Amino acid sequence: MTVLAVDLGGSHVSCALVEDARLIACESFPVARDQSLTAVLPQIEQILERLRTRDDRKEECEAVALSFCGLVDPGRKTVTAANGKYLDSASVDLNAWARARLNLPLFLENDARTALLGERFAGAGRGFDDVVTITLGSGVGGAAMIAGRLIRGKHFQAGCLGGHFVVDYHGRRCTCGNVGCLEAEASTWSLPTMAANHPAFAEITLRQAEDITFATVFPLAQAGDECAMGLRDACLRAWGAGCVSLIHAYDPEVLIIGGGVMAAADQILPEMERYIHAHAWTPWGKVCVRAAELGNHASLFGAIPLCQERLC
Ligand SMILES: [Zn+2]
């Protein structure tokens, strides 16, 4: 099967020509935070046209699979909640766009779900039917699959809100309005506040860092910086607690951890595995804990299983 794949992320758009488990060609471009969907569609269209005319593939393309960084209704092919990005997206008729501009059927899904589909199709989830993913990055995202089927729920948010599982009900205010959510306690956006509130922040190297991100925290923690070690350990505990709740909620065989923060997978993965095996109640055995394998391309690889699911 050959399809066109689009991953509409908050900071980048990636477009690809995908044939089974192979990305034949891929192009990305950055988008401004306040970019409208209407403004980027012509650029996407141009790239997709270029990709599918490569090697005379135009006739082979069966569909366009679009991953979106917000909640979507896959049946109606509409965006239901844009989550602060592409604010016009709920009013854009993407299905009509795909028909009119590309002459292809459209399949639309949340990007965390297509990333799970991709990892199961061509990455760390191969061979598993019960899969949970958690993505550690600017926020904390994820998705869940039970018995080979994505969990979507009545309002299309089931399985995707692991970042808003409460890990500390006395904790920080979250962007969602709740208190002590996993991403309010351990994510890139909450890290500068966590650092500023750390008692050792005034004396240490971390304060001199231009940006307080996990890319600065993990190496400094390894070098013995007290504040960085405190932040790292607090985040590892919060992520561990979140993973245990995901396992209790969805009963997976495999939990796949991805996202930009996993650049420090050597420090994160063993600790997650230890925490999960010590705290998750799984009397049948142990959940397999793996690092994601496909990085930023996971959603593009998810295009084929998404189309197959919707076509059958
Ligand atoms: Zn929240």
PDB file of C-alpha atoms and ligand atoms in Angstrom:
ATOM      1  CA  MET A   1       0.000   0.000   0.000  1.00  0.00           C
ATOM      2  CA  THR A   2       1.238   3.503  -0.832  1.00  0.00           C
ATOM      3  CA  VAL A   3      -0.130   6.629   0.849  1.00  0.00           C
ATOM      4  CA  LEU A   4       0.722  10.254   1.455  1.00  0.00           C
ATOM      5  CA  ALA A   5       1.283  11.078   5.125  1.00  0.00           C
ATOM      6  CA  VAL A   6       1.144  14.469   6.830  1.00  0.00           C
ATOM      7  CA  ASP A   7       2.115  15.090  10.443  1.00  0.00           C
ATOM      8  CA  LEU A   8       0.788  18.487  11.551  1.00  0.00           C
ATOM      9  CA  GLY A   9       2.807  19.181  14.674  1.00  0.00           C
ATOM     10  CA  GLY A  10       2.877  22.319  16.771  1.00  0.00           C
ATOM     11  CA  SER A  11       6.289  23.493  15.517  1.00  0.00           C
ATOM     12  CA  HIS A  12       6.811  21.517  12.279  1.00  0.00           C
ATOM     13  CA  VAL A  13       4.830  19.956   9.486  1.00  0.00           C
ATOM     14  CA  SER A  14       6.223  16.754   7.987  1.00  0.00           C
ATOM     15  CA  CYS A  15       5.000  15.263   4.725  1.00  0.00           C
ATOM     16  CA  ALA A  16       5.961  11.858   3.341  1.00  0.00           C
ATOM     17  CA  LEU A  17       5.360   9.294   0.677  1.00  0.00           C
ATOM     18  CA  VAL A  18       5.005   6.003   2.528  1.00  0.00           C
ATOM     19  CA  GLU A  19       5.009   2.532   1.036  1.00  0.00           C
ATOM     20  CA  ASP A  20       4.239  -0.200   3.563  1.00  0.00           C
ATOM     21  CA  ALA A  21       6.899   0.097   6.285  1.00  0.00           C
ATOM     22  CA  ARG A  22       9.173   2.366   4.195  1.00  0.00           C
ATOM     23  CA  LEU A  23       9.344   6.146   4.033  1.00  0.00           C
ATOM     24  CA  ILE A  24      10.147   6.649   0.366  1.00  0.00           C
ATOM     25  CA  ALA A  25      10.602  10.416   0.729  1.00  0.00           C
ATOM     26  CA  CYS A  26       9.983  13.001   3.423  1.00  0.00           C
ATOM     27  CA  GLU A  27       9.982  16.817   3.639  1.00  0.00           C
ATOM     28  CA  SER A  28       9.439  19.044   6.686  1.00  0.00           C
ATOM     29  CA  PHE A  29       9.005  22.746   7.256  1.00  0.00           C
ATOM     30  CA  PRO A  30       8.708  24.858  10.412  1.00  0.00           C
ATOM     31  CA  VAL A  31       5.504  26.672  11.357  1.00  0.00           C
ATOM     32  CA  ALA A  32       4.971  29.682  13.599  1.00  0.00           C
ATOM     33  CA  ARG A  33       3.121  29.047  16.833  1.00  0.00           C
ATOM     34  CA  ASP A  34       0.139  31.192  15.771  1.00  0.00           C
ATOM     35  CA  GLN A  35      -0.001  29.760  12.246  1.00  0.00           C
ATOM     36  CA  SER A  36      -3.475  29.005  10.871  1.00  0.00           C
ATOM     37  CA  LEU A  37      -4.233  25.716   9.168  1.00  0.00           C
ATOM     38  CA  THR A  38      -5.663  27.561   6.172  1.00  0.00           C
ATOM     39  CA  ALA A  39      -2.278  29.258   5.686  1.00  0.00           C
ATOM     40  CA  VAL A  40      -0.221  26.021   5.693  1.00  0.00           C
ATOM     41  CA  LEU A  41      -2.486  23.843   3.515  1.00  0.00           C
ATOM     42  CA  PRO A  42      -1.213  25.263   0.182  1.00  0.00           C
ATOM     43  CA  GLN A  43       2.390  24.496   1.180  1.00  0.00           C
ATOM     44  CA  ILE A  44       1.423  20.962   2.264  1.00  0.00           C
ATOM     45  CA  GLU A  45      -0.376  20.469  -1.010  1.00  0.00           C
ATOM     46  CA  GLN A  46       2.678  21.541  -3.028  1.00  0.00           C
ATOM     47  CA  ILE A  47       4.961  19.158  -1.137  1.00  0.00           C
ATOM     48  CA  LEU A  48       2.538  16.225  -1.408  1.00  0.00           C
ATOM     49  CA  GLU A  49       2.191  16.810  -5.136  1.00  0.00           C
ATOM     50  CA  ARG A  50       5.988  16.826  -5.490  1.00  0.00           C
ATOM     51  CA  LEU A  51       6.347  13.648  -3.389  1.00  0.00           C
ATOM     52  CA  ARG A  52       3.781  11.638  -5.256  1.00  0.00           C
ATOM     53  CA  THR A  53       5.043  12.548  -8.689  1.00  0.00           C
ATOM     54  CA  ARG A  54       8.499  11.252  -7.690  1.00  0.00           C
ATOM     55  CA  ASP A  55       9.263   8.003  -9.473  1.00  0.00           C
ATOM     56  CA  ASP A  56       5.813   8.114 -11.130  1.00  0.00           C
ATOM     57  CA  ARG A  57       3.997   7.126  -7.950  1.00  0.00           C
ATOM     58  CA  LYS A  58       0.948   9.288  -8.530  1.00  0.00           C
ATOM     59  CA  GLU A  59      -1.348   6.445  -9.598  1.00  0.00           C
ATOM     60  CA  GLU A  60      -0.269   4.232  -6.699  1.00  0.00           C
ATOM     61  CA  CYS A  61      -1.239   6.623  -3.895  1.00  0.00           C
ATOM     62  CA  GLU A  62      -4.493   5.440  -2.316  1.00  0.00           C
ATOM     63  CA  ALA A  63      -5.119   8.015   0.404  1.00  0.00           C
ATOM     64  CA  VAL A  64      -3.757  10.859   2.470  1.00  0.00           C
ATOM     65  CA  ALA A  65      -3.331  10.193   6.199  1.00  0.00           C
ATOM     66  CA  LEU A  66      -3.201  13.308   8.352  1.00  0.00           C
ATOM     67  CA  SER A  67      -1.955  13.302  11.952  1.00  0.00           C
ATOM     68  CA  PHE A  68      -3.081  16.331  13.948  1.00  0.00           C
ATOM     69  CA  CYS A  69      -1.741  17.738  17.236  1.00  0.00           C
ATOM     70  CA  GLY A  70      -5.188  18.025  18.848  1.00  0.00           C
ATOM     71  CA  LEU A  71      -8.390  16.054  19.266  1.00  0.00           C
ATOM     72  CA  VAL A  72     -10.109  14.858  16.115  1.00  0.00           C
ATOM     73  CA  ASP A  73     -13.252  12.964  15.129  1.00  0.00           C
ATOM     74  CA  PRO A  74     -11.865  10.349  12.701  1.00  0.00           C
ATOM     75  CA  GLY A  75     -15.357   9.381  11.466  1.00  0.00           C
ATOM     76  CA  ARG A  76     -16.420  12.901  10.541  1.00  0.00           C
ATOM     77  CA  LYS A  77     -12.827  13.816   9.638  1.00  0.00           C
ATOM     78  CA  THR A  78     -12.942  17.002  11.657  1.00  0.00           C
ATOM     79  CA  VAL A  79     -10.796  18.617  14.344  1.00  0.00           C
ATOM     80  CA  THR A  80     -12.777  18.829  17.592  1.00  0.00           C
ATOM     81  CA  ALA A  81     -10.256  20.663  19.823  1.00  0.00           C
ATOM     82  CA  ALA A  82      -7.131  22.435  18.587  1.00  0.00           C
ATOM     83  CA  ASN A  83      -5.260  22.761  21.901  1.00  0.00           C
ATOM     84  CA  GLY A  84      -3.884  26.246  21.185  1.00  0.00           C
ATOM     85  CA  LYS A  85      -2.473  25.470  17.709  1.00  0.00           C
ATOM     86  CA  TYR A  86      -4.006  25.962  14.261  1.00  0.00           C
ATOM     87  CA  LEU A  87      -6.924  27.756  15.871  1.00  0.00           C
ATOM     88  CA  ASP A  88      -9.004  27.754  12.671  1.00  0.00           C
ATOM     89  CA  SER A  89      -8.688  23.974  12.235  1.00  0.00           C
ATOM     90  CA  ALA A  90     -12.161  23.058  13.530  1.00  0.00           C
ATOM     91  CA  SER A  91     -13.708  25.132  10.739  1.00  0.00           C
ATOM     92  CA  VAL A  92     -11.519  23.698   7.933  1.00  0.00           C
ATOM     93  CA  ASP A  93     -13.121  20.982   5.795  1.00  0.00           C
ATOM     94  CA  LEU A  94     -10.041  18.782   5.432  1.00  0.00           C
ATOM     95  CA  ASN A  95     -11.939  16.042   3.665  1.00  0.00           C
ATOM     96  CA  ALA A  96     -13.110  18.450   0.948  1.00  0.00           C
ATOM     97  CA  TRP A  97      -9.547  19.808   0.689  1.00  0.00           C
ATOM     98  CA  ALA A  98      -8.089  16.330   0.111  1.00  0.00           C
ATOM     99  CA  ARG A  99     -10.741  15.499  -2.474  1.00  0.00           C
ATOM    100  CA  ALA A 100     -10.507  18.802  -4.330  1.00  0.00           C
ATOM    101  CA  ARG A 101      -6.751  19.377  -4.235  1.00  0.00           C
ATOM    102  CA  LEU A 102      -5.327  15.843  -4.201  1.00  0.00           C
ATOM    103  CA  ASN A 103      -8.234  13.729  -5.444  1.00  0.00           C
ATOM    104  CA  LEU A 104      -7.652  11.293  -2.571  1.00  0.00           C
ATOM    105  CA  PRO A 105      -9.706  10.062   0.391  1.00  0.00           C
ATOM    106  CA  LEU A 106      -8.559  11.533   3.723  1.00  0.00           C
ATOM    107  CA  PHE A 107      -7.994   9.735   7.011  1.00  0.00           C
ATOM    108  CA  LEU A 108      -7.545  11.935  10.059  1.00  0.00           C
ATOM    109  CA  GLU A 109      -6.302  10.993  13.522  1.00  0.00           C
ATOM    110  CA  ASN A 110      -4.674  12.497  16.601  1.00  0.00           C
ATOM    111  CA  ASP A 111      -0.873  12.480  16.262  1.00  0.00           C
ATOM    112  CA  ALA A 112      -0.223  10.518  19.467  1.00  0.00           C
ATOM    113  CA  ARG A 113      -2.471   7.733  18.162  1.00  0.00           C
ATOM    114  CA  THR A 114      -0.791   7.638  14.746  1.00  0.00           C
ATOM    115  CA  ALA A 115       2.592   7.549  16.522  1.00  0.00           C
ATOM    116  CA  LEU A 116       1.405   4.474  18.429  1.00  0.00           C
ATOM    117  CA  LEU A 117       0.205   2.913  15.170  1.00  0.00           C
ATOM    118  CA  GLY A 118       3.608   3.654  13.632  1.00  0.00           C
ATOM    119  CA  GLU A 119       5.618   2.148  16.494  1.00  0.00           C
ATOM    120  CA  ARG A 120       3.426  -0.956  16.400  1.00  0.00           C
ATOM    121  CA  PHE A 121       3.723  -1.235  12.618  1.00  0.00           C
ATOM    122  CA  ALA A 122       7.435  -0.576  12.198  1.00  0.00           C
ATOM    123  CA  GLY A 123       9.050   0.168  15.572  1.00  0.00           C
ATOM    124  CA  ALA A 124       9.165  -0.818  19.244  1.00  0.00           C
ATOM    125  CA  GLY A 125       5.600  -2.174  19.341  1.00  0.00           C
ATOM    126  CA  ARG A 126       5.957  -4.790  16.600  1.00  0.00           C
ATOM    127  CA  GLY A 127       4.277  -8.056  17.561  1.00  0.00           C
ATOM    128  CA  PHE A 128       2.152  -6.563  20.354  1.00  0.00           C
ATOM    129  CA  ASP A 129      -1.643  -6.002  20.342  1.00  0.00           C
ATOM    130  CA  ASP A 130      -1.885  -4.265  23.715  1.00  0.00           C
ATOM    131  CA  VAL A 131       0.270  -1.174  23.617  1.00  0.00           C
ATOM    132  CA  VAL A 132       0.549   2.053  25.605  1.00  0.00           C
ATOM    133  CA  THR A 133       2.792   4.932  24.563  1.00  0.00           C
ATOM    134  CA  ILE A 134       3.958   7.888  26.610  1.00  0.00           C
ATOM    135  CA  THR A 135       5.728  10.831  24.991  1.00  0.00           C
ATOM    136  CA  LEU A 136       7.944  12.979  27.191  1.00  0.00           C
ATOM    137  CA  GLY A 137       8.518  16.386  25.668  1.00  0.00           C
ATOM    138  CA  SER A 138       7.209  19.923  25.872  1.00  0.00           C
ATOM    139  CA  GLY A 139       4.142  18.282  27.405  1.00  0.00           C
ATOM    140  CA  VAL A 140       3.415  14.641  28.134  1.00  0.00           C
ATOM    141  CA  GLY A 141       1.296  12.797  25.568  1.00  0.00           C
ATOM    142  CA  GLY A 142       0.479   9.274  24.594  1.00  0.00           C
ATOM    143  CA  ALA A 143      -2.085   6.805  23.350  1.00  0.00           C
ATOM    144  CA  ALA A 144      -3.421   3.354  24.131  1.00  0.00           C
ATOM    145  CA  MET A 145      -4.379   0.265  22.154  1.00  0.00           C
ATOM    146  CA  ILE A 146      -6.243  -2.746  23.508  1.00  0.00           C
ATOM    147  CA  ALA A 147      -6.519  -6.006  21.544  1.00  0.00           C
ATOM    148  CA  GLY A 148      -5.216  -4.338  18.391  1.00  0.00           C
ATOM    149  CA  ARG A 149      -7.703  -1.466  18.486  1.00  0.00           C
ATOM    150  CA  LEU A 150      -6.958   2.140  19.359  1.00  0.00           C
ATOM    151  CA  ILE A 151      -8.934   3.476  22.308  1.00  0.00           C
ATOM    152  CA  ARG A 152     -10.768   6.632  21.261  1.00  0.00           C
ATOM    153  CA  GLY A 153     -13.748   7.139  23.601  1.00  0.00           C
ATOM    154  CA  LYS A 154     -16.984   9.078  23.256  1.00  0.00           C
ATOM    155  CA  HIS A 155     -15.234  12.434  22.784  1.00  0.00           C
ATOM    156  CA  PHE A 156     -12.031  11.128  21.126  1.00  0.00           C
ATOM    157  CA  GLN A 157      -9.795  11.829  24.119  1.00  0.00           C
ATOM    158  CA  ALA A 158      -9.550   8.335  25.648  1.00  0.00           C
ATOM    159  CA  GLY A 159      -6.013   7.071  26.041  1.00  0.00           C
ATOM    160  CA  CYS A 160      -4.467  10.440  25.135  1.00  0.00           C
ATOM    161  CA  LEU A 161      -4.593  12.235  28.475  1.00  0.00           C
ATOM    162  CA  GLY A 162      -1.890  10.349  30.376  1.00  0.00           C
ATOM    163  CA  GLY A 163      -0.056  13.663  30.762  1.00  0.00           C
ATOM    164  CA  HIS A 164      -2.993  14.827  32.863  1.00  0.00           C
ATOM    165  CA  PHE A 165      -3.066  11.872  35.254  1.00  0.00           C
ATOM    166  CA  VAL A 166      -2.639  13.442  38.683  1.00  0.00           C
ATOM    167  CA  VAL A 167       0.637  12.488  40.336  1.00  0.00           C
ATOM    168  CA  ASP A 168       0.476  15.099  43.140  1.00  0.00           C
ATOM    169  CA  TYR A 169      -2.857  16.550  44.219  1.00  0.00           C
ATOM    170  CA  HIS A 170      -0.994  19.226  46.210  1.00  0.00           C
ATOM    171  CA  GLY A 171       1.050  20.016  43.115  1.00  0.00           C
ATOM    172  CA  ARG A 172       1.392  22.726  40.473  1.00  0.00           C
ATOM    173  CA  ARG A 173      -1.433  24.221  38.465  1.00  0.00           C
ATOM    174  CA  CYS A 174      -1.624  22.612  35.026  1.00  0.00           C
ATOM    175  CA  THR A 175      -2.538  24.216  31.691  1.00  0.00           C
ATOM    176  CA  CYS A 176      -5.681  22.055  31.684  1.00  0.00           C
ATOM    177  CA  GLY A 177      -6.970  23.719  34.895  1.00  0.00           C
ATOM    178  CA  ASN A 178      -6.307  20.728  37.155  1.00  0.00           C
ATOM    179  CA  VAL A 179      -3.592  20.531  39.823  1.00  0.00           C
ATOM    180  CA  GLY A 180      -0.592  18.197  39.987  1.00  0.00           C
ATOM    181  CA  CYS A 181      -0.950  16.655  36.524  1.00  0.00           C
ATOM    182  CA  LEU A 182       2.020  14.601  35.327  1.00  0.00           C
ATOM    183  CA  GLU A 183       3.030  17.258  32.798  1.00  0.00           C
ATOM    184  CA  ALA A 184       2.723  20.035  35.399  1.00  0.00           C
ATOM    185  CA  GLU A 185       5.149  18.049  37.572  1.00  0.00           C
ATOM    186  CA  ALA A 186       7.606  16.849  34.914  1.00  0.00           C
ATOM    187  CA  SER A 187       7.744  18.310  31.410  1.00  0.00           C
ATOM    188  CA  THR A 188       9.748  20.863  29.442  1.00  0.00           C
ATOM    189  CA  TRP A 189       7.184  23.589  30.072  1.00  0.00           C
ATOM    190  CA  SER A 190       7.143  23.046  33.848  1.00  0.00           C
ATOM    191  CA  LEU A 191      10.920  22.564  34.212  1.00  0.00           C
ATOM    192  CA  PRO A 192      11.949  26.265  34.556  1.00  0.00           C
ATOM    193  CA  THR A 193       9.429  26.742  37.411  1.00  0.00           C
ATOM    194  CA  MET A 194      10.597  23.530  39.053  1.00  0.00           C
ATOM    195  CA  ALA A 195      14.206  24.736  38.802  1.00  0.00           C
ATOM    196  CA  ALA A 196      13.481  28.227  40.138  1.00  0.00           C
ATOM    197  CA  ASN A 197      11.756  26.703  43.176  1.00  0.00           C
ATOM    198  CA  HIS A 198      14.593  24.281  43.938  1.00  0.00           C
ATOM    199  CA  PRO A 199      16.526  25.263  47.106  1.00  0.00           C
ATOM    200  CA  ALA A 200      19.904  24.710  45.389  1.00  0.00           C
ATOM    201  CA  PHE A 201      19.035  26.749  42.269  1.00  0.00           C
ATOM    202  CA  ALA A 202      20.816  29.926  43.427  1.00  0.00           C
ATOM    203  CA  GLU A 203      24.264  28.315  43.724  1.00  0.00           C
ATOM    204  CA  ILE A 204      24.516  25.987  40.815  1.00  0.00           C
ATOM    205  CA  THR A 205      25.587  25.734  37.212  1.00  0.00           C
ATOM    206  CA  LEU A 206      22.068  25.177  35.919  1.00  0.00           C
ATOM    207  CA  ARG A 207      21.229  28.789  36.659  1.00  0.00           C
ATOM    208  CA  GLN A 208      23.797  29.884  34.062  1.00  0.00           C
ATOM    209  CA  ALA A 209      22.222  27.767  31.333  1.00  0.00           C
ATOM    210  CA  GLU A 210      20.552  29.796  28.593  1.00  0.00           C
ATOM    211  CA  ASP A 211      17.490  27.578  28.537  1.00  0.00           C
ATOM    212  CA  ILE A 212      16.526  25.254  31.325  1.00  0.00           C
ATOM    213  CA  THR A 213      15.601  22.143  29.389  1.00  0.00           C
ATOM    214  CA  PHE A 214      16.135  18.429  29.854  1.00  0.00           C
ATOM    215  CA  ALA A 215      19.025  18.722  27.372  1.00  0.00           C
ATOM    216  CA  THR A 216      20.850  20.797  30.013  1.00  0.00           C
ATOM    217  CA  VAL A 217      19.467  19.067  33.122  1.00  0.00           C
ATOM    218  CA  PHE A 218      20.452  15.460  32.322  1.00  0.00           C
ATOM    219  CA  PRO A 219      24.163  16.107  31.538  1.00  0.00           C
ATOM    220  CA  LEU A 220      24.495  18.410  34.583  1.00  0.00           C
ATOM    221  CA  ALA A 221      22.836  15.774  36.769  1.00  0.00           C
ATOM    222  CA  GLN A 222      25.359  13.209  35.530  1.00  0.00           C
ATOM    223  CA  ALA A 223      28.137  15.662  36.381  1.00  0.00           C
ATOM    224  CA  GLY A 224      26.828  15.866  39.972  1.00  0.00           C
ATOM    225  CA  ASP A 225      25.035  19.243  39.971  1.00  0.00           C
ATOM    226  CA  GLU A 226      22.770  19.161  43.016  1.00  0.00           C
ATOM    227  CA  CYS A 227      19.825  21.072  41.546  1.00  0.00           C
ATOM    228  CA  ALA A 228      19.942  19.145  38.260  1.00  0.00           C
ATOM    229  CA  MET A 229      20.039  15.839  40.160  1.00  0.00           C
ATOM    230  CA  GLY A 230      17.058  16.928  42.240  1.00  0.00           C
ATOM    231  CA  LEU A 231      15.073  17.913  39.152  1.00  0.00           C
ATOM    232  CA  ARG A 232      16.017  14.738  37.289  1.00  0.00           C
ATOM    233  CA  ASP A 233      15.035  12.509  40.188  1.00  0.00           C
ATOM    234  CA  ALA A 234      11.743  14.343  40.785  1.00  0.00           C
ATOM    235  CA  CYS A 235      10.873  13.991  37.083  1.00  0.00           C
ATOM    236  CA  LEU A 236      11.828  10.313  36.999  1.00  0.00           C
ATOM    237  CA  ARG A 237       9.549   9.653  39.986  1.00  0.00           C
ATOM    238  CA  ALA A 238       6.672  11.599  38.410  1.00  0.00           C
ATOM    239  CA  TRP A 239       7.077   9.826  35.050  1.00  0.00           C
ATOM    240  CA  GLY A 240       7.319   6.480  36.839  1.00  0.00           C
ATOM    241  CA  ALA A 241       4.112   7.186  38.774  1.00  0.00           C
ATOM    242  CA  GLY A 242       2.396   8.230  35.544  1.00  0.00           C
ATOM    243  CA  CYS A 243       3.531   5.059  33.777  1.00  0.00           C
ATOM    244  CA  VAL A 244       2.225   2.887  36.615  1.00  0.00           C
ATOM    245  CA  SER A 245      -1.194   4.580  36.320  1.00  0.00           C
ATOM    246  CA  LEU A 246      -1.172   4.028  32.544  1.00  0.00           C
ATOM    247  CA  ILE A 247      -0.438   0.344  33.108  1.00  0.00           C
ATOM    248  CA  HIS A 248      -3.203   0.043  35.703  1.00  0.00           C
ATOM    249  CA  ALA A 249      -5.640   1.826  33.368  1.00  0.00           C
ATOM    250  CA  TYR A 250      -4.937  -0.039  30.126  1.00  0.00           C
ATOM    251  CA  ASP A 251      -3.284  -3.383  31.021  1.00  0.00           C
ATOM    252  CA  PRO A 252      -0.714  -3.322  28.178  1.00  0.00           C
ATOM    253  CA  GLU A 253       1.909  -5.913  27.237  1.00  0.00           C
ATOM    254  CA  VAL A 254       4.336  -3.182  26.255  1.00  0.00           C
ATOM    255  CA  LEU A 255       4.823   0.427  27.332  1.00  0.00           C
ATOM    256  CA  ILE A 256       6.756   2.510  24.818  1.00  0.00           C
ATOM    257  CA  ILE A 257       8.453   5.698  26.007  1.00  0.00           C
ATOM    258  CA  GLY A 258       9.265   8.335  23.391  1.00  0.00           C
ATOM    259  CA  GLY A 259       9.626  12.084  22.912  1.00  0.00           C
ATOM    260  CA  GLY A 260      12.548  14.520  22.780  1.00  0.00           C
ATOM    261  CA  VAL A 261      13.406  13.992  26.457  1.00  0.00           C
ATOM    262  CA  MET A 262      14.401  10.414  25.570  1.00  0.00           C
ATOM    263  CA  ALA A 263      17.654  11.810  24.157  1.00  0.00           C
ATOM    264  CA  ALA A 264      18.707  10.842  27.709  1.00  0.00           C
ATOM    265  CA  ALA A 265      17.189   7.342  27.367  1.00  0.00           C
ATOM    266  CA  ASP A 266      20.259   5.798  29.015  1.00  0.00           C
ATOM    267  CA  GLN A 267      19.351   7.633  32.227  1.00  0.00           C
ATOM    268  CA  ILE A 268      15.564   7.363  31.871  1.00  0.00           C
ATOM    269  CA  LEU A 269      14.767   3.873  30.608  1.00  0.00           C
ATOM    270  CA  PRO A 270      16.476   1.737  33.310  1.00  0.00           C
ATOM    271  CA  GLU A 271      14.948   3.914  36.042  1.00  0.00           C
ATOM    272  CA  MET A 272      11.461   3.705  34.481  1.00  0.00           C
ATOM    273  CA  GLU A 273      11.785  -0.044  34.208  1.00  0.00           C
ATOM    274  CA  ARG A 274      12.878  -0.331  37.840  1.00  0.00           C
ATOM    275  CA  TYR A 275      10.105   1.960  39.114  1.00  0.00           C
ATOM    276  CA  ILE A 276       7.390   0.276  37.051  1.00  0.00           C
ATOM    277  CA  HIS A 277       8.389  -3.249  38.019  1.00  0.00           C
ATOM    278  CA  ALA A 278       8.530  -2.208  41.680  1.00  0.00           C
ATOM    279  CA  HIS A 279       5.198  -0.357  41.749  1.00  0.00           C
ATOM    280  CA  ALA A 280       2.809  -1.637  39.053  1.00  0.00           C
ATOM    281  CA  TRP A 281       0.426  -4.353  40.209  1.00  0.00           C
ATOM    282  CA  THR A 282       0.730  -6.894  37.401  1.00  0.00           C
ATOM    283  CA  PRO A 283       0.337 -10.333  39.031  1.00  0.00           C
ATOM    284  CA  TRP A 284       0.525 -12.027  35.591  1.00  0.00           C
ATOM    285  CA  GLY A 285       4.152 -10.905  35.026  1.00  0.00           C
ATOM    286  CA  LYS A 286       6.036  -7.814  33.902  1.00  0.00           C
ATOM    287  CA  VAL A 287       5.139  -5.181  31.349  1.00  0.00           C
ATOM    288  CA  CYS A 288       7.785  -4.834  28.667  1.00  0.00           C
ATOM    289  CA  VAL A 289       9.208  -1.287  28.841  1.00  0.00           C
ATOM    290  CA  ARG A 290      10.842  -0.034  25.646  1.00  0.00           C
ATOM    291  CA  ALA A 291      12.192   3.152  24.106  1.00  0.00           C
ATOM    292  CA  ALA A 292      10.382   4.347  20.977  1.00  0.00           C
ATOM    293  CA  GLU A 293      12.346   3.576  17.813  1.00  0.00           C
ATOM    294  CA  LEU A 294      10.954   5.877  15.148  1.00  0.00           C
ATOM    295  CA  GLY A 295      11.484   9.316  16.698  1.00  0.00           C
ATOM    296  CA  ASN A 296       9.751  12.180  14.869  1.00  0.00           C
ATOM    297  CA  HIS A 297       8.733   9.851  12.054  1.00  0.00           C
ATOM    298  CA  ALA A 298       6.462   7.581  14.116  1.00  0.00           C
ATOM    299  CA  SER A 299       3.244   9.314  12.999  1.00  0.00           C
ATOM    300  CA  LEU A 300       4.317   9.093   9.344  1.00  0.00           C
ATOM    301  CA  PHE A 301       4.827   5.335   9.703  1.00  0.00           C
ATOM    302  CA  GLY A 302       1.372   5.206  11.306  1.00  0.00           C
ATOM    303  CA  ALA A 303      -0.212   6.367   8.041  1.00  0.00           C
ATOM    304  CA  ILE A 304      -0.402   2.866   6.549  1.00  0.00           C
ATOM    305  CA  PRO A 305      -2.089   1.128   9.531  1.00  0.00           C
ATOM    306  CA  LEU A 306      -4.433   4.138   9.916  1.00  0.00           C
ATOM    307  CA  CYS A 307      -5.580   3.846   6.305  1.00  0.00           C
ATOM    308  CA  GLN A 308      -5.851   0.060   6.560  1.00  0.00           C
ATOM    309  CA  GLU A 309      -7.956   0.374   9.717  1.00  0.00           C
ATOM    310  CA  ARG A 310     -10.320   2.900   8.153  1.00  0.00           C
ATOM    311  CA  LEU A 311     -10.551   1.155   4.781  1.00  0.00           C
ATOM    312  CA  CYS A 312     -11.574  -2.248   6.200  1.00  0.00           C
TER     313      CYS A 312
HETATM  314 ZN    ZN B   1      -3.417  18.814  33.294  1.00  0.00          ZN
END
